Tab-separated table of C-alpha atoms in Angstrom:
chain	number	residue	atom	x	y	z
A	30	ARG	CA	2.290	27.164	-21.040
A	31	PRO	CA	3.051	26.271	-17.399
A	32	ASP	CA	6.544	25.024	-16.728
A	33	VAL	CA	7.363	22.385	-14.174
A	34	VAL	CA	7.581	24.179	-10.848
A	35	GLN	CA	10.890	23.953	-9.023
A	36	TRP	CA	10.813	23.886	-5.222
A	37	GLU	CA	13.466	23.919	-2.539
A	38	SER	CA	13.441	21.025	-0.111
A	39	GLN	CA	12.929	21.687	3.599
A	40	PRO	CA	13.349	19.405	6.625
A	41	ALA	CA	10.086	17.625	7.394
A	42	LEU	CA	10.157	17.892	11.164
A	43	GLU	CA	10.474	21.671	11.102
A	44	LYS	CA	7.172	21.949	9.234
A	45	ILE	CA	4.848	20.339	11.770
A	46	LYS	CA	2.467	22.628	13.618
A	47	ARG	CA	-0.171	21.620	16.094
A	48	VAL	CA	-3.777	22.034	15.032
A	49	THR	CA	-5.551	24.350	17.440
A	50	SER	CA	-8.867	23.475	19.036
A	51	THR	CA	-10.568	25.894	16.652
A	52	ARG	CA	-9.075	24.043	13.669
A	53	SER	CA	-8.004	27.266	12.022
A	54	ILE	CA	-4.286	26.470	11.763
A	55	GLY	CA	-3.036	23.579	9.691
A	56	TYR	CA	0.314	21.965	9.000
A	57	ASP	CA	3.072	23.099	6.699
A	58	GLY	CA	4.251	20.725	3.999
A	59	VAL	CA	0.800	19.475	2.904
A	60	ALA	CA	-0.410	19.417	-0.694
A	61	ILE	CA	-3.786	18.371	-2.073
A	62	VAL	CA	-2.999	16.603	-5.323
A	63	THR	CA	-4.664	15.114	-8.373
A	64	LYS	CA	-3.894	14.368	-12.008
A	65	VAL	CA	-5.682	14.925	-15.308
A	66	LEU	CA	-4.909	14.401	-18.961
A	67	TRP	CA	-5.691	17.808	-20.434
A	68	PRO	CA	-7.415	21.195	-20.035
A	69	LYS	CA	-10.748	19.626	-21.075
A	70	ASP	CA	-11.013	18.480	-17.441
A	71	LEU	CA	-11.324	22.056	-16.163
A	72	GLN	CA	-15.009	21.946	-15.195
A	73	MET	CA	-14.546	18.666	-13.330
A	74	LEU	CA	-11.616	20.179	-11.445
A	75	LYS	CA	-13.609	23.264	-10.522
A	76	ARG	CA	-16.209	20.998	-8.953
A	77	TRP	CA	-13.502	18.912	-7.251
A	78	ALA	CA	-11.701	21.925	-5.764
A	79	CYS	CA	-14.845	23.776	-4.713
A	80	LEU	CA	-16.136	20.833	-2.691
A	81	ILE	CA	-12.749	20.287	-1.015
A	82	ASN	CA	-12.443	23.945	-0.074
A	83	TYR	CA	-16.001	24.251	1.203
A	84	ALA	CA	-15.733	21.035	3.228
A	85	TYR	CA	-12.258	21.547	4.651
A	86	ASN	CA	-9.675	23.696	2.948
A	87	ASP	CA	-11.222	27.138	3.431
A	88	LYS	CA	-9.723	26.949	6.923
A	89	PHE	CA	-6.341	25.420	6.188
A	90	LYS	CA	-5.614	26.745	2.693
A	91	TYR	CA	-3.392	23.835	1.736
A	92	ASP	CA	-1.804	24.159	-1.706
A	93	PHE	CA	-3.418	22.441	-4.672
A	94	ILE	CA	-1.197	20.658	-7.186
A	95	VAL	CA	-2.821	19.476	-10.412
A	96	PHE	CA	-0.583	17.322	-12.584
A	97	THR	CA	-1.391	17.365	-16.277
A	98	THR	CA	-0.152	15.331	-19.212
A	99	THR	CA	-0.719	18.054	-21.818
A	100	PRO	CA	-0.145	21.818	-21.368
A	101	TRP	CA	-2.835	24.240	-20.216
A	102	PRO	CA	-3.356	27.761	-21.561
A	103	GLU	CA	-2.886	30.447	-18.943
A	104	GLU	CA	-6.529	31.533	-19.029
A	105	LYS	CA	-7.690	28.021	-18.046
A	106	ILE	CA	-5.241	27.961	-15.142
A	107	ASN	CA	-6.530	31.307	-13.954
A	108	GLU	CA	-10.119	30.048	-14.117
A	109	LEU	CA	-9.216	27.217	-11.771
A	110	LYS	CA	-7.239	29.547	-9.504
A	111	ASN	CA	-10.389	31.611	-9.076
A	112	VAL	CA	-12.039	28.529	-7.557
A	113	THR	CA	-9.167	27.408	-5.322
A	114	TYR	CA	-8.458	30.926	-3.989
A	115	PRO	CA	-7.277	31.792	-1.368
A	116	ALA	CA	-5.413	28.469	-1.496
A	117	ASN	CA	-2.497	28.397	-3.918
A	118	LEU	CA	-2.786	26.347	-7.114
A	119	GLU	CA	-0.134	25.060	-9.493
A	120	VAL	CA	-0.933	23.213	-12.715
A	121	VAL	CA	2.178	21.178	-13.400
A	122	LEU	CA	3.292	19.321	-16.510
A	123	GLU	CA	4.316	15.792	-15.561
A	124	GLY	CA	7.011	15.580	-18.219
A	125	PRO	CA	7.341	16.170	-21.974
A	126	GLU	CA	4.410	18.027	-23.542
A	127	THR	CA	3.583	15.323	-26.080
A	128	LEU	CA	3.555	11.552	-26.390
A	129	GLU	CA	6.259	11.934	-29.018
A	130	GLY	CA	8.332	13.738	-26.394
A	131	HIS	CA	7.963	10.800	-24.021
A	132	MET	CA	8.875	8.344	-26.752
A	133	ALA	CA	11.977	10.331	-27.684
A	134	SER	CA	13.733	8.846	-24.629
A	135	MET	CA	12.793	5.277	-25.612
A	136	THR	CA	14.921	2.927	-27.676
A	137	LEU	CA	13.777	1.734	-31.081
A	138	ASP	CA	13.087	-1.714	-29.621
A	139	GLU	CA	10.963	-0.173	-26.862
A	140	ILE	CA	8.970	1.836	-29.400
A	141	LYS	CA	8.485	-1.226	-31.590
A	142	PHE	CA	7.294	-3.212	-28.578
A	143	LEU	CA	4.836	-0.471	-27.590
A	144	ARG	CA	3.422	-0.285	-31.107
A	145	SER	CA	3.049	-4.067	-31.214
A	146	ARG	CA	1.107	-3.991	-27.938
A	147	CYS	CA	-1.178	-1.416	-29.557
A	148	LYS	CA	-1.469	-3.454	-32.792
A	149	PHE	CA	-0.085	-0.415	-34.490
A	150	ASP	CA	2.820	-1.687	-36.571
A	151	ASN	CA	4.701	0.621	-38.899
A	152	GLU	CA	3.604	-1.138	-42.090
A	153	THR	CA	-0.160	-0.813	-41.685
A	154	HIS	CA	-0.188	2.212	-39.347
A	155	PRO	CA	2.691	4.560	-40.212
A	156	GLU	CA	0.996	7.449	-38.397
A	157	ALA	CA	1.944	8.444	-34.860
A	158	LEU	CA	0.491	6.872	-31.748
A	159	THR	CA	-1.798	9.045	-29.636
A	160	TRP	CA	-2.775	9.083	-25.979
A	161	MET	CA	-6.131	7.563	-26.953
A	162	HIS	CA	-4.793	4.423	-28.637
A	163	TYR	CA	-5.527	1.190	-26.760
A	164	CYS	CA	-2.793	-1.312	-25.982
A	165	SER	CA	-2.723	-4.751	-24.367
A	166	ASP	CA	-1.220	-4.996	-20.890
A	167	PRO	CA	0.335	-7.452	-20.192
A	168	PRO	CA	1.293	-8.056	-23.821
A	169	GLY	CA	-1.005	-10.500	-25.568
A	170	SER	CA	-3.592	-10.439	-22.779
A	171	GLY	CA	-7.223	-9.485	-23.172
A	172	GLN	CA	-6.694	-6.481	-20.879
A	173	VAL	CA	-6.415	-3.195	-22.717
A	174	ASN	CA	-6.015	0.417	-21.623
A	175	ASN	CA	-5.396	3.531	-23.621
A	176	VAL	CA	-1.895	4.963	-23.480
A	177	ALA	CA	-3.026	7.931	-21.361
A	178	TYR	CA	-4.540	5.693	-18.691
A	179	ALA	CA	-1.500	3.429	-18.646
A	180	TRP	CA	0.748	6.481	-18.287
A	181	GLN	CA	-1.212	7.805	-15.304
A	182	ALA	CA	-0.755	4.440	-13.586
A	183	GLU	CA	2.991	4.516	-14.242
A	184	PHE	CA	3.297	8.159	-13.211
A	185	ARG	CA	1.403	7.690	-9.954
A	186	ALA	CA	3.216	4.456	-9.110
A	187	TYR	CA	6.746	5.786	-9.516
A	188	HIS	CA	7.392	9.224	-11.016
A	189	ILE	CA	5.155	11.303	-8.748
A	190	TRP	CA	6.991	10.717	-5.459
A	191	ALA	CA	10.214	12.462	-6.454
A	192	HIS	CA	8.663	14.948	-8.866
A	193	PRO	CA	10.170	18.448	-8.439
A	194	ALA	CA	6.705	19.966	-7.941
A	195	LEU	CA	6.326	18.003	-4.683
A	196	ALA	CA	9.872	18.429	-3.406
A	197	SER	CA	8.939	20.936	-0.683
A	198	TYR	CA	5.998	18.899	0.602
A	199	ASP	CA	5.984	16.156	3.200
A	200	TYR	CA	2.425	14.901	2.838
A	201	MET	CA	0.184	14.338	-0.160
A	202	MET	CA	-3.573	14.251	0.193
A	203	TRP	CA	-4.630	12.545	-3.007
A	204	LEU	CA	-8.150	12.684	-4.427
A	205	ASP	CA	-8.942	11.539	-7.947
A	206	ALA	CA	-10.203	14.382	-10.090
A	207	ASP	CA	-13.613	12.710	-10.413
A	208	ALA	CA	-13.926	12.130	-6.649
A	209	MET	CA	-16.414	14.431	-4.940
A	210	VAL	CA	-16.555	15.341	-1.254
A	211	GLY	CA	-20.098	14.961	0.050
A	212	THR	CA	-20.081	16.454	3.554
A	213	PRO	CA	-18.318	19.151	5.610
A	214	TRP	CA	-15.342	17.932	7.628
A	215	ASP	CA	-16.136	20.115	10.618
A	216	ASP	CA	-15.442	17.482	13.257
A	217	VAL	CA	-12.689	15.506	11.546
A	218	ASP	CA	-9.215	16.381	10.337
A	219	PRO	CA	-7.457	13.637	8.377
A	220	MET	CA	-4.181	15.559	8.320
A	221	GLN	CA	-4.153	15.794	12.097
A	222	THR	CA	-4.655	12.031	12.340
A	223	MET	CA	-1.970	11.426	9.737
A	224	ILE	CA	0.712	13.655	11.213
A	225	GLU	CA	0.177	13.275	14.934
A	226	ASN	CA	0.179	9.482	14.622
A	227	ASP	CA	3.234	9.496	12.340
A	228	LEU	CA	1.527	7.405	9.665
A	229	THR	CA	2.861	6.268	6.312
A	230	VAL	CA	-0.540	5.825	4.646
A	231	LEU	CA	-4.055	6.828	5.673
A	232	TYR	CA	-6.462	5.198	3.244
A	233	ALA	CA	-10.158	5.132	2.387
A	234	GLY	CA	-10.595	1.558	1.197
A	235	TRP	CA	-9.013	-1.890	1.476
A	236	PRO	CA	-9.160	-4.448	-0.003
A	237	TYR	CA	-10.037	-2.949	-3.357
A	238	GLY	CA	-9.200	-5.703	-5.788
A	239	THR	CA	-6.331	-8.187	-5.622
A	240	SER	CA	-3.374	-8.617	-7.933
A	241	ASN	CA	-2.038	-12.143	-8.368
A	242	ASN	CA	0.834	-11.264	-10.678
A	243	ARG	CA	3.589	-13.747	-9.857
A	244	LEU	CA	6.283	-11.121	-10.439
A	245	ILE	CA	5.198	-9.054	-7.427
A	246	GLN	CA	6.723	-11.491	-4.944
A	247	GLU	CA	10.000	-11.451	-6.879
A	248	LYS	CA	10.068	-7.658	-6.986
A	249	ILE	CA	9.426	-7.371	-3.238
A	250	TYR	CA	12.207	-9.841	-2.455
A	251	HIS	CA	14.604	-8.128	-4.876
A	252	ALA	CA	14.143	-4.750	-3.172
A	253	TYR	CA	13.626	-5.667	0.475
A	254	ASN	CA	15.179	-9.136	0.861
A	255	GLU	CA	11.887	-10.212	2.449
A	256	LYS	CA	9.381	-12.866	1.411
A	257	ILE	CA	5.801	-11.811	2.070
A	258	CYS	CA	3.012	-14.384	2.044
A	259	HIS	CA	0.009	-12.511	3.429
A	260	ILE	CA	-1.383	-9.026	3.899
A	261	ARG	CA	-3.854	-8.908	6.751
A	262	SER	CA	-5.731	-6.315	8.768
A	263	THR	CA	-6.288	-5.742	12.456
A	264	LYS	CA	-9.643	-5.571	14.210
A	265	PRO	CA	-11.394	-3.258	14.783
A	266	THR	CA	-9.207	-0.469	13.307
A	267	LYS	CA	-8.395	-2.270	10.022
A	268	SER	CA	-4.729	-1.319	9.957
A	269	ILE	CA	-3.062	-3.520	7.370
A	270	TYR	CA	0.254	-5.324	7.803
A	271	ALA	CA	2.498	-7.837	6.051
A	272	GLU	CA	3.286	-11.354	7.207
A	273	SER	CA	6.664	-12.707	6.188
A	274	CYS	CA	7.469	-16.340	5.441
A	275	LYS	CA	10.480	-18.511	4.778
A	276	ASP	CA	9.382	-19.724	1.366
A	277	SER	CA	7.855	-17.587	-1.345
A	278	ARG	CA	4.381	-18.350	-2.617
A	279	GLU	CA	3.750	-18.344	-6.340
A	280	ASN	CA	0.051	-17.668	-5.799
A	281	PHE	CA	0.640	-14.725	-3.475
A	282	GLY	CA	-2.073	-12.127	-4.061
A	283	VAL	CA	-1.830	-8.498	-3.005
A	284	PRO	CA	-5.121	-6.983	-1.831
A	285	GLN	CA	-4.851	-3.343	-2.847
A	286	ILE	CA	-5.547	-0.008	-1.210
A	287	ALA	CA	-8.105	1.934	-3.250
A	288	GLY	CA	-6.465	4.580	-5.388
A	289	ASN	CA	-9.185	7.236	-5.503
A	290	HIS	CA	-8.208	8.739	-2.140
A	291	HIS	CA	-5.384	8.309	0.334
A	292	ILE	CA	-2.878	10.407	2.279
A	293	THR	CA	0.777	9.458	2.051
A	294	ASN	CA	4.003	10.431	3.782
A	295	LEU	CA	6.140	11.623	0.884
A	296	ASN	CA	9.385	11.406	2.838
A	297	VAL	CA	8.826	7.675	3.287
A	298	PHE	CA	8.074	7.080	-0.381
A	299	ARG	CA	11.180	9.072	-1.338
A	300	LYS	CA	13.507	6.835	0.703
A	301	PRO	CA	16.127	5.191	-1.563
A	302	ILE	CA	14.987	1.658	-0.685
A	303	HIS	CA	11.419	2.402	-1.752
A	304	GLN	CA	12.449	4.398	-4.816
A	305	ALA	CA	14.582	1.438	-5.917
A	306	PHE	CA	11.606	-0.869	-5.445
A	307	LEU	CA	9.230	1.401	-7.364
A	308	LYS	CA	11.663	1.879	-10.240
A	309	ASN	CA	12.043	-1.873	-10.640
A	310	PHE	CA	8.339	-2.416	-9.949
A	311	THR	CA	7.260	-0.287	-12.925
A	312	GLY	CA	10.306	-1.033	-15.073
A	313	GLU	CA	9.127	-3.971	-17.187
A	314	TYR	CA	8.219	-1.618	-20.033
A	315	ARG	CA	6.779	1.871	-20.557
A	316	PHE	CA	3.081	2.732	-20.456
A	317	ALA	CA	1.894	-0.242	-18.427
A	318	ARG	CA	-0.870	-0.509	-15.873
A	319	GLN	CA	-0.245	-4.021	-14.532
A	320	PHE	CA	2.021	-2.603	-11.784
A	321	ASP	CA	0.006	0.459	-10.862
A	322	ASP	CA	-0.347	3.114	-8.176
A	323	GLN	CA	-2.733	1.080	-5.999
A	324	LEU	CA	-0.171	-1.692	-5.685
A	325	ALA	CA	2.659	0.805	-5.198
A	326	VAL	CA	0.940	2.595	-2.302
A	327	THR	CA	-0.015	-0.714	-0.684
A	328	ILE	CA	3.391	-2.383	-0.931
A	329	VAL	CA	5.522	0.595	0.117
A	330	GLY	CA	3.152	1.276	3.020
A	331	ILE	CA	3.255	-2.239	4.431
A	332	MET	CA	6.969	-2.765	3.754
A	333	GLU	CA	7.979	0.472	5.505
A	334	GLN	CA	5.919	-0.610	8.501
A	335	HIS	CA	7.321	-4.161	8.351
A	336	LEU	CA	10.964	-3.111	8.089
A	337	GLU	CA	10.777	-0.431	10.782
A	338	ASN	CA	9.180	-2.781	13.282
A	339	LYS	CA	11.652	-5.525	12.402
A	340	ARG	CA	14.520	-3.096	12.975
A	341	ARG	CA	13.168	-2.355	16.444
A	342	GLY	CA	12.554	-6.005	17.216
A	343	HIS	CA	8.758	-5.600	17.376
A	344	THR	CA	6.502	-8.386	16.134
A	345	VAL	CA	2.913	-8.231	14.886
A	346	GLY	CA	0.491	-8.463	17.793
A	347	SER	CA	2.958	-7.259	20.406
A	348	PRO	CA	2.146	-4.080	22.358
A	349	GLU	CA	5.210	-2.387	20.867
A	350	PHE	CA	4.300	-3.025	17.234
A	351	LYS	CA	3.590	0.309	15.510
A	352	TYR	CA	0.895	0.265	12.849
A	353	SER	CA	1.425	3.060	10.358
A	354	VAL	CA	-1.073	2.149	7.610
A	355	TRP	CA	-4.539	3.108	8.861
A	356	HIS	CA	-8.087	2.969	7.543
A	357	GLU	CA	-9.951	6.285	7.778
A	358	ARG	CA	-13.499	5.213	8.631
A	359	PHE	CA	-12.340	2.584	11.119
A	360	ASN	CA	-10.448	5.342	12.917
A	361	ASN	CA	-13.404	7.741	13.215
A	362	LEU	CA	-12.748	9.638	9.984
A	363	THR	CA	-15.917	9.649	7.887
A	364	LEU	CA	-15.060	11.934	4.986
A	365	LYS	CA	-17.787	10.869	2.544
A	366	ILE	CA	-15.668	11.064	-0.579
A	367	ALA	CA	-17.778	9.805	-3.463
A	368	HIS	CA	-16.260	7.690	-6.204
A	369	HIS	CA	-17.749	4.903	-8.315
A	370	ARG	CA	-21.212	5.576	-6.837
A	371	MET	CA	-20.235	5.021	-3.206
A	372	PHE	CA	-18.899	6.960	-0.267
A	373	ASP	CA	-15.474	6.047	1.115
A	374	VAL	CA	-15.148	2.823	-0.905
A	375	ASP	CA	-18.040	1.347	1.076
A	376	ARG	CA	-20.663	-0.438	-1.036
A	377	LYS	CA	-23.158	-0.071	1.805
A	378	HIS	CA	-23.117	3.691	1.284
A	379	ARG	CA	-24.297	4.161	-2.288
A	380	VAL	CA	-24.585	7.604	-3.887
A	381	PRO	CA	-25.870	8.832	-7.253
A	382	GLY	CA	-23.358	8.640	-10.069
A	383	ASN	CA	-24.967	11.471	-12.010
A	384	LYS	CA	-23.379	14.729	-10.871
A	385	GLU	CA	-26.616	16.751	-10.799
A	386	LYS	CA	-28.351	14.054	-8.761
A	387	PHE	CA	-25.317	13.874	-6.497
A	388	LEU	CA	-25.581	17.593	-5.768
A	389	GLU	CA	-29.269	17.197	-4.906
A	390	PHE	CA	-28.345	14.272	-2.663
A	391	ILE	CA	-25.673	16.083	-0.630
A	392	ARG	CA	-27.440	19.451	-0.360
A	393	GLN	CA	-30.090	17.869	1.868
A	394	ASN	CA	-27.601	17.743	4.755
A	395	TRP	CA	-25.009	20.304	3.709
A	396	THR	CA	-26.123	23.888	4.018
A	397	GLY	CA	-24.896	26.218	1.294
A	398	VAL	CA	-23.137	23.650	-0.894
A	399	ALA	CA	-25.446	24.216	-3.874
A	400	GLU	CA	-24.989	27.971	-3.667
A	401	ARG	CA	-21.211	27.659	-3.358
A	402	CYS	CA	-20.459	24.867	-5.806
A	403	GLY	CA	-23.637	24.388	-7.835
A	404	PRO	CA	-22.405	26.300	-10.930
A	405	PHE	CA	-19.589	23.780	-11.333
A	406	PHE	CA	-22.048	20.900	-11.605
A	407	LEU	CA	-23.224	22.287	-14.959
A	408	ASP	CA	-21.568	21.280	-18.179
A	409	GLU	CA	-19.448	24.072	-19.622
A	410	LYS	CA	-21.796	24.557	-22.616
A	411	ARG	CA	-24.850	24.711	-20.375
A	412	GLU	CA	-23.066	27.095	-18.028
A	413	LYS	CA	-22.216	29.480	-20.891
A	414	ASN	CA	-25.805	29.398	-22.106
């Protein structure tokens, strides 16, 4: 089985290289990252990696990091490496190999509370919980998620930023494993935009849902000693920013950055002030989605921007104010990343949800994509036949 990879940390500023006009040299310290539950996601990941490489990463050869909840056999890892080559790939266990291993660090009261959320009490269900059991979140609400999905939200909101597998990287280009690139990135380079503009977050979509949980305001104030009443965006570039206020608002809603794709500055998210926020943010109880990765990326992004400008005495709207949370498309980055039947979180740009139909759709304007990646659009059983 793959062990968690240990890396040595390196100073971020020493890693930056300029992209040449031919776009053949990238930046050090960049990882392309996603997360899956188990090895059953191999074929989806082959498709995911092939499209990324053919669109962009053949030139830059950025490392791929695939986090997994359950271990992979070596032969499955090697199959995926054959697709990502010549870029490096690591398949990394997020933590303990089993749900029981995760629960071993929980108190008896925490385990009892989890089982009650899952309506899985010891008397009627003495068997062990599994990743596929559904639990209410918040407790007693009509919202339910399986334990695996709740764990991915918790992992991506807090645990991922300081994970040893990312310790040597400064930037994370995240794409969900079911996101599919639909065009070559010949004339755009999101990493160049991210690094040369010293951004904290470069995102594909906002707003993508709003959370009105009353505890969010309290958690922001607890960590940052700031009361935030609005999150707004600029025109025409759609950079988002926070507006502070003297009195907290109980009905404060947080419009969220879409979670399927974004690029983040890992060194910012690893700062102690943000790590303290994220630990408290996700710390109500284990295996919860109510405080998830979309909220985490949004809040840390806007609060880093808010605090840094405040420290320099720069106010929103002034020429000196530095926006560090940017929208891709509104800054001339059209990446055409498909997710939930649309490109770039834009409902005006609908795409087929069926993977075979999606391939037919993108091959019309993307020479060679079917020849390069077409085999990975077949189900594994069909491919073997």
